PDB file of C-alpha atoms in Angstrom:
ATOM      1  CA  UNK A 144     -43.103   1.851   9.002  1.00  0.00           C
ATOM      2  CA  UNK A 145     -44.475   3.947   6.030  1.00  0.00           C
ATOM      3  CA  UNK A 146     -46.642   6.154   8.704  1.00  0.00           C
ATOM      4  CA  UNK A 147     -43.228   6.605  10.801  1.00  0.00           C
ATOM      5  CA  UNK A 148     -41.736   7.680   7.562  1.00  0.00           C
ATOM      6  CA  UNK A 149     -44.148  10.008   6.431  1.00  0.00           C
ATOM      7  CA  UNK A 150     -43.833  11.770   9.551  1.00  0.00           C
ATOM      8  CA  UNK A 151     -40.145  12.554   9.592  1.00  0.00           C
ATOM      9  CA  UNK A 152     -39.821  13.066   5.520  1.00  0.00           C
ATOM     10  CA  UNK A 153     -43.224  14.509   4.591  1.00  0.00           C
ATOM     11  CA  UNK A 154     -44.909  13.377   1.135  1.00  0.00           C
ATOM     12  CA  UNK A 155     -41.609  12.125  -0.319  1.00  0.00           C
ATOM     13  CA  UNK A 156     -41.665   9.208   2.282  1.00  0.00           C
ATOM     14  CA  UNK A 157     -44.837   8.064  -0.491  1.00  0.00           C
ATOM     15  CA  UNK A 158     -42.469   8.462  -4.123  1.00  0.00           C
ATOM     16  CA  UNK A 159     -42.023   5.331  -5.668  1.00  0.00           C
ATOM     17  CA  UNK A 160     -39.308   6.701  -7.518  1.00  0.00           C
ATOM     18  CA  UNK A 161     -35.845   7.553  -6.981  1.00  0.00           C
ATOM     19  CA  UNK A 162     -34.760  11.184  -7.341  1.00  0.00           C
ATOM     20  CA  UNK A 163     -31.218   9.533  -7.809  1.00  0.00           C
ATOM     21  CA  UNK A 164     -29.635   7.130 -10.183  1.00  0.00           C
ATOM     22  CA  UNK A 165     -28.947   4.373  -6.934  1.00  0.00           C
ATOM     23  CA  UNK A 166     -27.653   2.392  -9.742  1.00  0.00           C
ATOM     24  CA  UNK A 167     -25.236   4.651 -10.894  1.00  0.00           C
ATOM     25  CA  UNK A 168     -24.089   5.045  -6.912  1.00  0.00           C
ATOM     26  CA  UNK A 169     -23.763   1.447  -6.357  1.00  0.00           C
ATOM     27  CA  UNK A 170     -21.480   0.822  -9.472  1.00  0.00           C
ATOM     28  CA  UNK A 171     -19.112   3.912  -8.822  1.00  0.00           C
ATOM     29  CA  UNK A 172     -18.717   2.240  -4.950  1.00  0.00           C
ATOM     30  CA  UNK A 173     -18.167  -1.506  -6.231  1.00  0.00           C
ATOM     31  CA  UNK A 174     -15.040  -1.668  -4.669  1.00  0.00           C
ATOM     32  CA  UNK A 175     -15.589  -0.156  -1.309  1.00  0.00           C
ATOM     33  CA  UNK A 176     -18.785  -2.380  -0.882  1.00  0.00           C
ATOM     34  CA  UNK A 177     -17.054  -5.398  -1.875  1.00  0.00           C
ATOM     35  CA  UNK A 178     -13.926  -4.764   0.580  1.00  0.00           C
ATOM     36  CA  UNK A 179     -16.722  -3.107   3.815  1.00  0.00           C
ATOM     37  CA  UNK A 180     -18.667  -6.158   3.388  1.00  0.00           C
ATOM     38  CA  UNK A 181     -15.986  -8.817   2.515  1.00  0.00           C
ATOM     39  CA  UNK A 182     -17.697 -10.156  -0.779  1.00  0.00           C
ATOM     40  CA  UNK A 183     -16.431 -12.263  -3.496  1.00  0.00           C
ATOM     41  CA  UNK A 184     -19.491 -11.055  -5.756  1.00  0.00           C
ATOM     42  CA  UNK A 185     -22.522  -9.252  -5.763  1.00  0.00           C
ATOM     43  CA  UNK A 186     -25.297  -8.323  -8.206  1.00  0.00           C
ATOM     44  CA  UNK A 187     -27.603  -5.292  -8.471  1.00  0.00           C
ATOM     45  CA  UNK A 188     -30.955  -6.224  -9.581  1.00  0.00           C
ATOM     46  CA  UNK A 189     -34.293  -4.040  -9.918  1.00  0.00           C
ATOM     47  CA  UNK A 190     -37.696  -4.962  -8.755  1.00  0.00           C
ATOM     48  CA  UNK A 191     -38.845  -4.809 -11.902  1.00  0.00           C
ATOM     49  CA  UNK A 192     -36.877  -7.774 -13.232  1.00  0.00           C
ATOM     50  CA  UNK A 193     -37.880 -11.221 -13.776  1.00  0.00           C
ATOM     51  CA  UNK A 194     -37.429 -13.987 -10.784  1.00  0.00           C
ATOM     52  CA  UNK A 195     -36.910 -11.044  -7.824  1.00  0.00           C
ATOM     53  CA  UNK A 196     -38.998 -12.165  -5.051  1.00  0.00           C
ATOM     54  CA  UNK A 197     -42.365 -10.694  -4.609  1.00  0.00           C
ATOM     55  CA  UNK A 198     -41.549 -10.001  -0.802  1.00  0.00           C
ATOM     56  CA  UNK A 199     -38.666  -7.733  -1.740  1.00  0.00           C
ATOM     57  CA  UNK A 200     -40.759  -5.409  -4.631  1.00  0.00           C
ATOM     58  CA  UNK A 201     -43.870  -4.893  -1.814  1.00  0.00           C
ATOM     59  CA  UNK A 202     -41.061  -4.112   1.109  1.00  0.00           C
ATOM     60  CA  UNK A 203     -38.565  -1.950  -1.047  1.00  0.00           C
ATOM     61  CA  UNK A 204     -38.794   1.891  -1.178  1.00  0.00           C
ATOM     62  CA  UNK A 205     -36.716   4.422  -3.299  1.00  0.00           C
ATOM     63  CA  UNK A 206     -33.643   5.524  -1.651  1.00  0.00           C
ATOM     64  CA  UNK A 207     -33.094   2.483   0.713  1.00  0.00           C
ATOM     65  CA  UNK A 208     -32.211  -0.730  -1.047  1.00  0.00           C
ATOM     66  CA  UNK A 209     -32.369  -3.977   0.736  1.00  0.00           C
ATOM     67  CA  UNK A 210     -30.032  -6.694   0.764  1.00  0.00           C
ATOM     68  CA  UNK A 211     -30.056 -10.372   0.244  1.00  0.00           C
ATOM     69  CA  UNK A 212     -27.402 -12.778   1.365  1.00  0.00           C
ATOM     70  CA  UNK A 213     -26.652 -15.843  -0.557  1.00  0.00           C
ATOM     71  CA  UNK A 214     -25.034 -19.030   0.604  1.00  0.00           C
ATOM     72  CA  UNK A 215     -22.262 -19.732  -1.786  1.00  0.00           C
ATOM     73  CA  UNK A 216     -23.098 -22.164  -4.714  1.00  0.00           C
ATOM     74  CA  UNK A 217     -21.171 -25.463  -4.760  1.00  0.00           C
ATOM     75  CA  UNK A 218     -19.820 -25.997  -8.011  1.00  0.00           C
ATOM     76  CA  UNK A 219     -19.275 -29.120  -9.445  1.00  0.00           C
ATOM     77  CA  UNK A 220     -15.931 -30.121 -11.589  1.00  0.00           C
ATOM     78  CA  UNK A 221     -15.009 -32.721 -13.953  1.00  0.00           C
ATOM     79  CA  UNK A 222     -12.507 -34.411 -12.470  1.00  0.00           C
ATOM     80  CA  UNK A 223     -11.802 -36.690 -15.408  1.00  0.00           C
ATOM     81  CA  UNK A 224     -11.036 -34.337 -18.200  1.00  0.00           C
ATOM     82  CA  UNK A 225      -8.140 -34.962 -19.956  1.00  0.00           C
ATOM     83  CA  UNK A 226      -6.231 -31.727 -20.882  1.00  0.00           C
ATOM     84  CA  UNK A 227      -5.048 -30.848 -23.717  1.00  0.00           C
ATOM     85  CA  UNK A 228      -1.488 -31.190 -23.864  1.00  0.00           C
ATOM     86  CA  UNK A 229       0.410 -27.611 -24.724  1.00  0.00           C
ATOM     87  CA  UNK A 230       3.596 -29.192 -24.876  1.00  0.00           C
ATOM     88  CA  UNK A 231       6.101 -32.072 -24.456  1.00  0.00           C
ATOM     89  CA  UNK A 232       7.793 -32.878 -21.451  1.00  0.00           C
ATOM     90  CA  UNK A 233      10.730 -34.937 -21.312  1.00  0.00           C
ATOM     91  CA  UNK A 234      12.579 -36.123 -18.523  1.00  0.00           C
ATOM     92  CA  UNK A 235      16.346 -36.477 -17.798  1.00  0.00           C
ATOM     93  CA  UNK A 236      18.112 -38.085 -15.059  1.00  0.00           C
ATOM     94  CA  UNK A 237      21.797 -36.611 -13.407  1.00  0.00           C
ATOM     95  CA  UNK A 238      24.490 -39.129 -14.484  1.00  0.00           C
ATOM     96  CA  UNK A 239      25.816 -38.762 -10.824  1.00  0.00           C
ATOM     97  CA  UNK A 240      22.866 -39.731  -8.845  1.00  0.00           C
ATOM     98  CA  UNK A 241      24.255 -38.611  -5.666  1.00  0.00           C
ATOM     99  CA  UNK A 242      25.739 -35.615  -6.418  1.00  0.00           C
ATOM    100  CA  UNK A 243      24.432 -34.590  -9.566  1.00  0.00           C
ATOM    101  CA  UNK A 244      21.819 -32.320  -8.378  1.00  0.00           C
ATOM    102  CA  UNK A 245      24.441 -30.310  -6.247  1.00  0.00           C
ATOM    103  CA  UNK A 246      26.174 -28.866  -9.050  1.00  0.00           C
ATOM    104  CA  UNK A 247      26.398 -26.077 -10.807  1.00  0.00           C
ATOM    105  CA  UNK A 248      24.585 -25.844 -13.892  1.00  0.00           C
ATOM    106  CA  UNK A 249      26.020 -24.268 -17.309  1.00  0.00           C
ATOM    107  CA  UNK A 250      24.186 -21.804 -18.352  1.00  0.00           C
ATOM    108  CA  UNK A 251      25.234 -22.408 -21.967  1.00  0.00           C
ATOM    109  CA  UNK A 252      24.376 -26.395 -21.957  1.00  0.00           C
ATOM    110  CA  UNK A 253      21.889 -26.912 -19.191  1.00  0.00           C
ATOM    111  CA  UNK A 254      21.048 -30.514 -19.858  1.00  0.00           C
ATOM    112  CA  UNK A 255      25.305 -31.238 -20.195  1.00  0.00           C
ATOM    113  CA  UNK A 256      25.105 -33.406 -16.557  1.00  0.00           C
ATOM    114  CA  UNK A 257      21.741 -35.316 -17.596  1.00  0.00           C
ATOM    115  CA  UNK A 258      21.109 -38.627 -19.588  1.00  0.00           C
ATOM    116  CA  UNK A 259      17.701 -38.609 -21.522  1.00  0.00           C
ATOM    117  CA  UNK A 260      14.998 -41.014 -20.078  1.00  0.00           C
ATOM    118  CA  UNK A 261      13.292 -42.798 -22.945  1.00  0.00           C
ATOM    119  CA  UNK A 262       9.885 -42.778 -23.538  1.00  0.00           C
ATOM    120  CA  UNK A 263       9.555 -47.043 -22.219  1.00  0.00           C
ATOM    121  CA  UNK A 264      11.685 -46.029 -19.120  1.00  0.00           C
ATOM    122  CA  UNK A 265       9.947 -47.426 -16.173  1.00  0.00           C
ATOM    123  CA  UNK A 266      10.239 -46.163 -12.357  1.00  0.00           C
ATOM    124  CA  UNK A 267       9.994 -47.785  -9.220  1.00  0.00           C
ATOM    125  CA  UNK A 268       9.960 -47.081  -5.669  1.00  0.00           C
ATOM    126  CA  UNK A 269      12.053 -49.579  -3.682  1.00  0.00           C
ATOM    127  CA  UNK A 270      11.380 -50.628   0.341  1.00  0.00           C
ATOM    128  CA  UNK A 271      14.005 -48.069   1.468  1.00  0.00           C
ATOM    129  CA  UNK A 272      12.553 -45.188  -0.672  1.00  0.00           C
ATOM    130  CA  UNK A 273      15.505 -45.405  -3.460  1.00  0.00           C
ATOM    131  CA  UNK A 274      13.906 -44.279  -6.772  1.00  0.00           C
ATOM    132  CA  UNK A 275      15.235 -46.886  -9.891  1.00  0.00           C
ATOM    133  CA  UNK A 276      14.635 -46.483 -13.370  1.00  0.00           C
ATOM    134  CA  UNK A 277      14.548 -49.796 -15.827  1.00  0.00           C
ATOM    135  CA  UNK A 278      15.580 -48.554 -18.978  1.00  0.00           C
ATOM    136  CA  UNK A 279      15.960 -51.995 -21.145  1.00  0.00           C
ATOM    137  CA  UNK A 280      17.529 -54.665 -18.847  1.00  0.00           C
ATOM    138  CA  UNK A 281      19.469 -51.836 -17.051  1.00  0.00           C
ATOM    139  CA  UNK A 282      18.224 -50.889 -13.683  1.00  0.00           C
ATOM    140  CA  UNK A 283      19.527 -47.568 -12.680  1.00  0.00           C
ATOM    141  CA  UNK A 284      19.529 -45.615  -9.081  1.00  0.00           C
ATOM    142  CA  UNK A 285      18.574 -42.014 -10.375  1.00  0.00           C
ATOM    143  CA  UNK A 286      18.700 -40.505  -6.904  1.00  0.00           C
ATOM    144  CA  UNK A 287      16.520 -37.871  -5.063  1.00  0.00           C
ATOM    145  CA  UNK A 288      16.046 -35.392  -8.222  1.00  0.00           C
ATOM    146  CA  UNK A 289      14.864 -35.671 -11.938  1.00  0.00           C
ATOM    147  CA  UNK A 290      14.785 -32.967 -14.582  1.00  0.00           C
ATOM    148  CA  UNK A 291      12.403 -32.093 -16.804  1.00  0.00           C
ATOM    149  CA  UNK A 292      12.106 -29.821 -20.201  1.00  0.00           C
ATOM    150  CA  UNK A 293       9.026 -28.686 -21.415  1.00  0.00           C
ATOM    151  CA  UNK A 294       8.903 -28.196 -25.623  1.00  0.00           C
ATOM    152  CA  UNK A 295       6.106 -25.867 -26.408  1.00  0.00           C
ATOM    153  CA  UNK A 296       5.222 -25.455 -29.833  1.00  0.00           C
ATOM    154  CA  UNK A 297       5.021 -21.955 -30.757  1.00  0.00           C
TER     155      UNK A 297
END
């Protein structure tokens, strides 16, 4: 490969230097080599960094850089972090729960076709998929739709 090189370029087939920043080139073209090649991320390194695999510094030569594709990592989440709450939510039923949601809402008073839920409100899911809240010893139908407003603290 060198030998084939040398023939067609002459002694600068032997440089182990760049005449060029390829760096530099690489950077300014980020965006075209990430859309060509359909990448999420890549990474420029140099031979001469730490943990580059000693097959790629004896087969790279200035002026043609090789690449290396990665599988993607895996990452792991937590999925039982609690999050910290931003704000408070409360939720409001329609007093009409059959046509309540159909209406048109005020602009000026929002919330003026809702009843509060409290805090100790409890929901259940009938046989039939009717949605009832128990709010004390009252067991209300609140229909398809609930409403919520979210309270964050400035």
């Amino acid at each position: 490969m060198i030998k084939e090189r040398y023939e067609q370029k002459g002694a600068s087939a032997l440089a182990s230097s760049s005449p060029i920043d390829q760096t530099a080139i690489l950077n300014e073209n980020i965006d075209f080599i990430m859309n060509a090649l359909d990448l999420d991320s890549f990474s420029i390194r140099h031979t001469d960094e730490e943990g580059v695999d000693p097959n790629f510094v004896e087969t790279t030569v200035p002026l043609v850089p090789m690449m290396s594709f990665l599988p993607q990592r895996v990452t792991k989440r937590e999925s039982h972090k609690r999050p910290n709450l931003q704000c408070n939510v409360t939720l409001w039923r329609y007093k009409d729960s059959v046509w309540g949601d159909r209406k048109v809402i005020s602009c000026n008073s929002p919330f003026e076709e809702n009843i509060q839920l409290a805090d100790g409100d409890l929901f259940h899911l009938e046989a039939d998929n009717k949605i009832t809240v128990t709010s004390g010893s009252e067991k209300i139908d609140i229909g398809q739709t609930i409403v919520y407003k979210a309270n964050v603290p400035e």
